[in-house]
Amino acid sequence: MTKVLVVDDQVLIRAGLAALLRAAPGIEVVGEASDGAEAIDLAAKLRPELILMDIRMPGVSGVVATERILAAADGTPPRIVVLTTFDLDEYVYAALRAGASGFLLKEIGPQRLLAAIDGVMAGDMLFAPSVTRRLIETYVAASNAPCGEVPPDLEALTGRELQVLRLVGKGLANHEIAETLVVTESTVKTHFNRALAKLHLSSRAQAVVLAYETGLVTPGRRS
C-alpha cells in the first residue's frame, strides 16, 4: 500500500482527490491537509510515501512546504507531486527546484492521476520530459543567475556521472541514456543515483533543474 497525504486549501478538491484515491487499489490515504503548515506537521507525524501538494495556498505555500518536508525527512523522503492550474508556472519551477518529483495539472482525469502515482513511485519524472524541460527553460532563461542557494559543485561527479546527468537534463529516459552510452540500464541507474547522492538532490526533476542552472545543459539546445 502506498501511503498518500493530500494537501489542498480548497475543500472540494481535497475531498475529491482523497475519495478517488481511497477507492483505488494499493493506495492508503493517511491524511488530508488544508495548508502548507498542516502538511509539514502531518508529513512528520504520518510519514507518507507520496504527497499530492497544492502549489498555491495562503500562508505557507506548497513550495515552502516541499522544501521543509524534504529537509526534515528522516530516511527515505516522500515523493512530492505538486498540483497546479498552469503548467508554465514559476511556483512549479520553484517546487521542482526544491525537490518535488513532478507536477500535475488539476484538470487531470482519474486514470491518468493513478497512472502518474504509479510512475512517480517507480522513480519516473512526471509529465512528458519536453513539458518539464519547457517549463525549466522558461524560468532559467528569464534570469542569468540561479535563484536561492548556489548550485552544488559538479566537480564531485565522475566523468560518467556527469554524462548521465547531462542526458537526464536533456530529457532522456534511462533506457535512452543506456543506448546512447552503450551501457546497461542498471548501470545508468547506478551512476544517476550516485550523482543524486553526491549533489544532495532528491528527485529526477530537481536534477534537470540543476543541469540547466549550472550550464550543463543550455536552454534551447538539444545536442
Coordinates of C-alpha atoms in Angstrom, one line a residue:
M1 CA 0.0 0.0 0.0
T2 CA 1.3 3.4 -1.0
K3 CA 0.7 5.9 1.9
V4 CA -0.6 9.2 0.5
L5 CA -1.1 12.7 2.0
V6 CA -3.4 15.0 0.1
V7 CA -2.8 18.8 0.5
D8 CA -5.2 21.5 -0.9
D9 CA -6.7 24.6 0.6
Q10 CA -10.0 24.0 -1.4
V11 CA -12.1 21.5 0.5
L12 CA -13.9 20.2 -2.5
I13 CA -10.8 19.5 -4.5
R14 CA -9.1 17.9 -1.5
A15 CA -12.1 15.8 -0.7
G16 CA -12.5 14.7 -4.3
L17 CA -8.8 13.6 -4.6
A18 CA -9.0 11.8 -1.3
A19 CA -12.2 9.9 -2.2
L20 CA -10.7 8.9 -5.6
L21 CA -7.5 7.6 -4.0
R22 CA -9.3 5.7 -1.3
A23 CA -11.3 3.8 -3.9
A24 CA -8.1 2.9 -5.8
P25 CA -6.3 -0.4 -5.1
G26 CA -2.9 -0.2 -3.5
I27 CA -3.3 3.3 -2.1
E28 CA -3.9 4.3 1.5
V29 CA -4.8 8.0 2.2
V30 CA -3.2 8.6 5.6
G31 CA -4.3 12.2 5.9
E32 CA -5.5 15.5 4.5
A33 CA -4.1 18.9 5.0
S34 CA -5.7 22.3 4.2
D35 CA -2.5 24.3 4.0
G36 CA 1.3 24.1 3.9
A37 CA 1.8 24.4 7.6
E38 CA -0.5 21.5 8.3
A39 CA 1.1 19.5 5.6
I40 CA 4.5 19.9 7.2
D41 CA 3.1 18.7 10.5
L42 CA 1.2 15.7 9.1
A43 CA 4.2 14.7 7.0
A44 CA 6.3 14.4 10.1
K45 CA 3.7 12.5 12.0
L46 CA 2.2 10.2 9.4
R47 CA 5.4 9.6 7.2
P48 CA 3.5 9.3 3.8
E49 CA 5.4 7.9 0.9
L50 CA 3.7 10.3 -1.6
I51 CA 2.3 13.8 -1.1
L52 CA -0.1 15.5 -3.5
M53 CA 0.7 19.2 -2.8
D54 CA -1.3 22.2 -3.9
I55 CA 1.2 24.7 -5.1
R56 CA -0.6 28.0 -4.3
M57 CA -2.0 28.2 -0.8
P58 CA -2.4 31.1 1.6
G59 CA 0.2 31.2 4.4
V60 CA 2.8 28.5 3.9
S61 CA 2.8 27.8 0.1
G62 CA 3.4 24.4 -1.5
V63 CA 6.9 25.4 -2.4
V64 CA 7.9 26.2 1.2
A65 CA 6.1 23.1 2.5
T66 CA 8.0 21.0 -0.1
E67 CA 11.4 22.4 1.0
R68 CA 10.7 21.9 4.7
I69 CA 9.3 18.4 4.4
L70 CA 12.2 17.2 2.3
A71 CA 14.8 18.9 4.5
A72 CA 13.3 17.3 7.7
A73 CA 12.8 13.9 6.2
D74 CA 14.4 11.1 8.2
G75 CA 15.4 8.2 6.0
T76 CA 13.7 7.9 2.6
P77 CA 12.0 11.2 1.8
P78 CA 8.4 11.2 0.5
R79 CA 7.8 11.8 -3.2
I80 CA 6.1 15.1 -3.6
V81 CA 3.9 15.9 -6.6
V82 CA 2.7 19.4 -6.9
L83 CA -0.8 20.3 -8.2
T84 CA -1.2 23.3 -10.4
T85 CA -3.6 25.1 -12.8
F86 CA -1.0 26.2 -15.3
D87 CA 2.0 24.2 -16.5
L88 CA 4.2 27.3 -17.1
D89 CA 4.1 28.5 -13.5
E90 CA 7.1 30.0 -11.6
Y91 CA 5.7 28.3 -8.5
V92 CA 6.0 24.9 -10.1
Y93 CA 9.6 25.7 -11.2
A94 CA 10.5 26.6 -7.6
A95 CA 8.9 23.4 -6.3
L96 CA 10.8 21.3 -8.8
R97 CA 14.0 23.1 -7.8
A98 CA 13.2 22.4 -4.1
G99 CA 12.9 18.6 -4.8
A100 CA 9.4 17.9 -6.0
S101 CA 9.3 14.8 -8.2
G102 CA 7.0 16.4 -10.7
F103 CA 3.8 18.2 -11.3
L104 CA 0.2 17.5 -12.4
L105 CA -2.5 19.8 -13.7
K106 CA -5.6 19.9 -11.5
E107 CA -7.7 19.0 -14.5
I108 CA -6.1 15.6 -14.9
G109 CA -8.5 12.7 -15.2
P110 CA -8.7 9.9 -12.6
Q111 CA -7.0 7.2 -14.6
R112 CA -4.1 9.5 -15.5
L113 CA -3.7 10.5 -11.9
L114 CA -3.5 6.9 -10.7
A115 CA -1.0 6.1 -13.5
A116 CA 1.0 9.2 -12.5
I117 CA 1.2 8.0 -8.9
D118 CA 2.4 4.6 -10.1
G119 CA 5.0 6.2 -12.3
V120 CA 6.4 8.6 -9.6
M121 CA 6.6 5.8 -7.1
A122 CA 8.7 3.9 -9.7
G123 CA 11.1 6.8 -9.9
D124 CA 9.8 8.4 -13.1
M125 CA 9.6 12.2 -13.6
L126 CA 6.0 13.3 -14.1
F127 CA 4.8 14.9 -17.2
A128 CA 6.5 14.5 -20.6
P129 CA 10.2 15.5 -20.4
S130 CA 9.5 18.0 -23.1
V131 CA 6.9 19.8 -20.9
T132 CA 9.1 19.8 -17.9
R133 CA 12.1 21.0 -20.0
R134 CA 10.0 23.8 -21.5
L135 CA 9.0 24.9 -18.0
I136 CA 12.5 24.9 -16.7
E137 CA 13.9 26.6 -19.8
T138 CA 11.4 29.4 -19.5
Y139 CA 12.5 30.3 -16.0
V140 CA 16.2 29.6 -16.3
A141 CA 16.3 31.8 -19.5
A142 CA 14.4 34.6 -17.7
S143 CA 17.3 35.0 -15.3
N144 CA 21.0 34.9 -15.7
A145 CA 21.6 33.8 -12.1
P146 CA 20.0 30.9 -10.3
C147 CA 17.6 31.8 -7.5
G148 CA 18.2 30.7 -4.0
E149 CA 21.3 28.7 -2.9
V150 CA 24.4 28.3 -5.1
P151 CA 24.1 25.1 -7.1
P152 CA 26.3 22.2 -5.7
D153 CA 29.8 21.7 -7.1
L154 CA 29.7 19.4 -10.1
E155 CA 33.4 18.6 -9.6
A156 CA 32.3 15.9 -7.1
L157 CA 31.0 13.8 -10.0
T158 CA 32.9 11.3 -12.1
G159 CA 33.0 11.8 -15.9
R160 CA 30.4 9.1 -16.4
E161 CA 28.1 10.5 -13.7
L162 CA 28.4 13.9 -15.4
Q163 CA 27.5 12.4 -18.7
V164 CA 24.4 10.7 -17.2
L165 CA 23.3 13.9 -15.5
R166 CA 23.6 15.9 -18.7
L167 CA 21.5 13.4 -20.6
V168 CA 18.9 13.4 -17.9
G169 CA 18.8 17.1 -18.2
K170 CA 18.1 16.8 -21.8
G171 CA 15.0 14.8 -21.0
L172 CA 16.3 11.3 -21.9
A173 CA 14.8 8.3 -20.1
N174 CA 17.2 5.7 -18.6
H175 CA 16.9 3.2 -21.4
E176 CA 17.7 6.0 -23.9
I177 CA 20.7 7.0 -21.9
A178 CA 21.8 3.4 -21.8
E179 CA 21.6 3.2 -25.6
T180 CA 23.5 6.5 -26.0
L181 CA 26.3 5.5 -23.7
V182 CA 26.3 1.8 -24.7
V183 CA 25.9 0.5 -21.2
T184 CA 23.1 -1.3 -19.4
E185 CA 20.1 0.5 -17.9
S186 CA 21.1 -0.7 -14.4
T187 CA 24.5 0.9 -14.9
V188 CA 22.7 4.2 -15.8
K189 CA 20.6 4.0 -12.6
T190 CA 23.7 3.4 -10.5
H191 CA 25.6 6.4 -11.9
F192 CA 22.5 8.6 -11.6
N193 CA 21.7 7.6 -8.1
R194 CA 25.3 8.2 -7.1
A195 CA 25.1 11.7 -8.7
L196 CA 21.9 12.5 -6.8
A197 CA 23.6 11.4 -3.5
K198 CA 26.7 13.5 -4.1
L199 CA 24.7 16.6 -5.1
H200 CA 22.2 16.1 -2.3
L201 CA 19.3 16.0 -4.7
S202 CA 16.0 14.2 -4.0
S203 CA 14.4 13.8 -7.5
R204 CA 15.0 13.5 -11.2
A205 CA 13.2 16.8 -11.8
Q206 CA 15.5 18.5 -9.4
A207 CA 18.5 17.1 -11.3
V208 CA 17.1 18.5 -14.5
V209 CA 16.8 22.0 -12.9
L210 CA 20.3 21.8 -11.7
A211 CA 21.6 20.7 -15.1
Y212 CA 20.2 23.8 -16.6
E213 CA 21.2 26.2 -13.8
T214 CA 24.8 25.1 -13.8
G215 CA 25.1 25.4 -17.6
L216 CA 25.5 21.6 -18.0
V217 CA 22.5 21.9 -20.4
T218 CA 21.9 25.1 -22.4
P219 CA 18.3 26.3 -22.8
G220 CA 17.1 25.9 -26.4
R221 CA 19.8 23.3 -27.4
R222 CA 19.1 19.7 -27.9
S223 CA 22.6 18.4 -28.8

